[in-house]
PDB file of N, CA and C in Angstrom:
ATOM      1  N   MET A  40    -184.476  61.586-182.237  1.00 62.00           N
ATOM      2  CA  MET A  40    -183.148  61.472-182.849  1.00 62.00           C
ATOM      3  C   MET A  40    -182.658  60.007-182.744  1.00 62.00           C
ATOM      4  N   SER A  41    -182.857  59.414-181.615  1.00 71.00           N
ATOM      5  CA  SER A  41    -182.374  58.034-181.425  1.00 71.00           C
ATOM      6  C   SER A  41    -183.001  57.109-182.483  1.00 71.00           C
ATOM      7  N   SER A  42    -184.290  57.305-182.723  1.00 80.00           N
ATOM      8  CA  SER A  42    -184.995  56.447-183.697  1.00 80.00           C
ATOM      9  C   SER A  42    -184.378  56.613-185.092  1.00 80.00           C
ATOM     10  N   VAL A  43    -184.119  57.838-185.463  1.00 78.00           N
ATOM     11  CA  VAL A  43    -183.551  58.101-186.810  1.00 78.00           C
ATOM     12  C   VAL A  43    -182.176  57.443-186.937  1.00 78.00           C
ATOM     13  N   VAL A  44    -181.370  57.604-185.933  1.00 74.00           N
ATOM     14  CA  VAL A  44    -180.012  57.019-185.980  1.00 74.00           C
ATOM     15  C   VAL A  44    -180.108  55.491-186.072  1.00 74.00           C
ATOM     16  N   LYS A  45    -181.003  54.930-185.296  1.00 77.00           N
ATOM     17  CA  LYS A  45    -181.155  53.461-185.311  1.00 77.00           C
ATOM     18  C   LYS A  45    -181.583  52.991-186.706  1.00 77.00           C
ATOM     19  N   LYS A  46    -182.532  53.707-187.271  1.00 78.00           N
ATOM     20  CA  LYS A  46    -183.022  53.322-188.613  1.00 78.00           C
ATOM     21  C   LYS A  46    -181.880  53.427-189.625  1.00 78.00           C
ATOM     22  N   ARG A  47    -181.150  54.513-189.559  1.00 75.00           N
ATOM     23  CA  ARG A  47    -180.049  54.727-190.515  1.00 75.00           C
ATOM     24  C   ARG A  47    -178.998  53.620-190.315  1.00 75.00           C
ATOM     25  N   ARG A  48    -178.729  53.283-189.092  1.00 74.00           N
ATOM     26  CA  ARG A  48    -177.698  52.266-188.809  1.00 74.00           C
ATOM     27  C   ARG A  48    -178.153  50.922-189.393  1.00 74.00           C
ATOM     28  N   LYS A  49    -179.417  50.602-189.236  1.00 75.00           N
ATOM     29  CA  LYS A  49    -179.937  49.322-189.745  1.00 75.00           C
ATOM     30  C   LYS A  49    -179.779  49.265-191.274  1.00 75.00           C
ATOM     31  N   LYS A  50    -180.077  50.379-191.922  1.00 73.00           N
ATOM     32  CA  LYS A  50    -179.995  50.419-193.395  1.00 73.00           C
ATOM     33  C   LYS A  50    -178.540  50.184-193.832  1.00 73.00           C
ATOM     34  N   ILE A  51    -177.633  50.858-193.168  1.00 70.00           N
ATOM     35  CA  ILE A  51    -176.208  50.716-193.540  1.00 70.00           C
ATOM     36  C   ILE A  51    -175.759  49.271-193.295  1.00 70.00           C
ATOM     37  N   ARG A  52    -176.188  48.709-192.187  1.00 71.00           N
ATOM     38  CA  ARG A  52    -175.768  47.345-191.850  1.00 71.00           C
ATOM     39  C   ARG A  52    -176.299  46.377-192.916  1.00 71.00           C
ATOM     40  N   LYS A  53    -177.543  46.573-193.314  1.00 71.00           N
ATOM     41  CA  LYS A  53    -178.140  45.693-194.325  1.00 71.00           C
ATOM     42  C   LYS A  53    -177.349  45.814-195.636  1.00 71.00           C
ATOM     43  N   HIS A  54    -177.018  47.017-195.987  1.00 67.00           N
ATOM     44  CA  HIS A  54    -176.291  47.261-197.245  1.00 67.00           C
ATOM     45  C   HIS A  54    -174.922  46.564-197.200  1.00 67.00           C
ATOM     46  N   LYS A  55    -174.263  46.709-196.080  1.00 69.00           N
ATOM     47  CA  LYS A  55    -172.920  46.100-195.935  1.00 69.00           C
ATOM     48  C   LYS A  55    -173.043  44.578-196.046  1.00 69.00           C
ATOM     49  N   TYR A  56    -174.045  44.028-195.399  1.00 71.00           N
ATOM     50  CA  TYR A  56    -174.220  42.577-195.424  1.00 71.00           C
ATOM     51  C   TYR A  56    -174.485  42.084-196.844  1.00 71.00           C
ATOM     52  N   LYS A  57    -175.305  42.866-197.568  1.00 72.00           N
ATOM     53  CA  LYS A  57    -175.636  42.482-198.951  1.00 72.00           C
ATOM     54  C   LYS A  57    -174.355  42.445-199.793  1.00 72.00           C
ATOM     55  N   LYS A  58    -173.525  43.436-199.627  1.00 73.00           N
ATOM     56  CA  LYS A  58    -172.271  43.498-200.407  1.00 73.00           C
ATOM     57  C   LYS A  58    -171.375  42.320-200.009  1.00 73.00           C
ATOM     58  N   LEU A  59    -171.298  42.060-198.732  1.00 72.00           N
ATOM     59  CA  LEU A  59    -170.426  40.981-198.249  1.00 72.00           C
ATOM     60  C   LEU A  59    -170.930  39.638-198.791  1.00 72.00           C
ATOM     61  N   ARG A  60    -172.234  39.467-198.774  1.00 74.00           N
ATOM     62  CA  ARG A  60    -172.836  38.203-199.209  1.00 74.00           C
ATOM     63  C   ARG A  60    -172.513  37.986-200.706  1.00 74.00           C
ATOM     64  N   LYS A  61    -172.652  39.044-201.463  1.00 74.00           N
ATOM     65  CA  LYS A  61    -172.391  38.916-202.911  1.00 74.00           C
ATOM     66  C   LYS A  61    -170.924  38.524-203.127  1.00 74.00           C
ATOM     67  N   ARG A  62    -170.035  39.126-202.412  1.00 71.00           N
ATOM     68  CA  ARG A  62    -168.598  38.838-202.573  1.00 71.00           C
ATOM     69  C   ARG A  62    -168.327  37.400-202.128  1.00 71.00           C
ATOM     70  N   MET A  63    -168.908  36.987-201.038  1.00 69.00           N
ATOM     71  CA  MET A  63    -168.682  35.623-200.526  1.00 69.00           C
ATOM     72  C   MET A  63    -169.179  34.607-201.566  1.00 69.00           C
ATOM     73  N   ARG A  64    -170.314  34.900-202.145  1.00 68.00           N
ATOM     74  CA  ARG A  64    -170.917  33.973-203.119  1.00 68.00           C
ATOM     75  C   ARG A  64    -169.944  33.847-204.313  1.00 68.00           C
ATOM     76  N   HIS A  65    -169.423  34.964-204.719  1.00 64.00           N
ATOM     77  CA  HIS A  65    -168.515  34.966-205.877  1.00 64.00           C
ATOM     78  C   HIS A  65    -167.258  34.137-205.553  1.00 64.00           C
ATOM     79  N   LYS A  66    -166.773  34.317-204.351  1.00 66.00           N
ATOM     80  CA  LYS A  66    -165.539  33.605-203.949  1.00 66.00           C
ATOM     81  C   LYS A  66    -165.818  32.098-203.878  1.00 66.00           C
ATOM     82  N   LYS A  67    -166.960  31.734-203.359  1.00 62.00           N
ATOM     83  CA  LYS A  67    -167.299  30.310-203.222  1.00 62.00           C
ATOM     84  C   LYS A  67    -167.414  29.659-204.604  1.00 62.00           C
ATOM     85  N   LYS A  68    -167.959  30.421-205.543  1.00 59.00           N
ATOM     86  CA  LYS A  68    -168.160  29.874-206.886  1.00 59.00           C
ATOM     87  C   LYS A  68    -166.788  29.696-207.526  1.00 59.00           C
TER      88      LYS A  68
END
């Protein structure tokens, strides 16, 4: 169970970062 939760958490974190990065890029431009 711990492994599954960790994997899921990593995926969500990556997704959030991707969205944040896109927004930051747009703001900088």
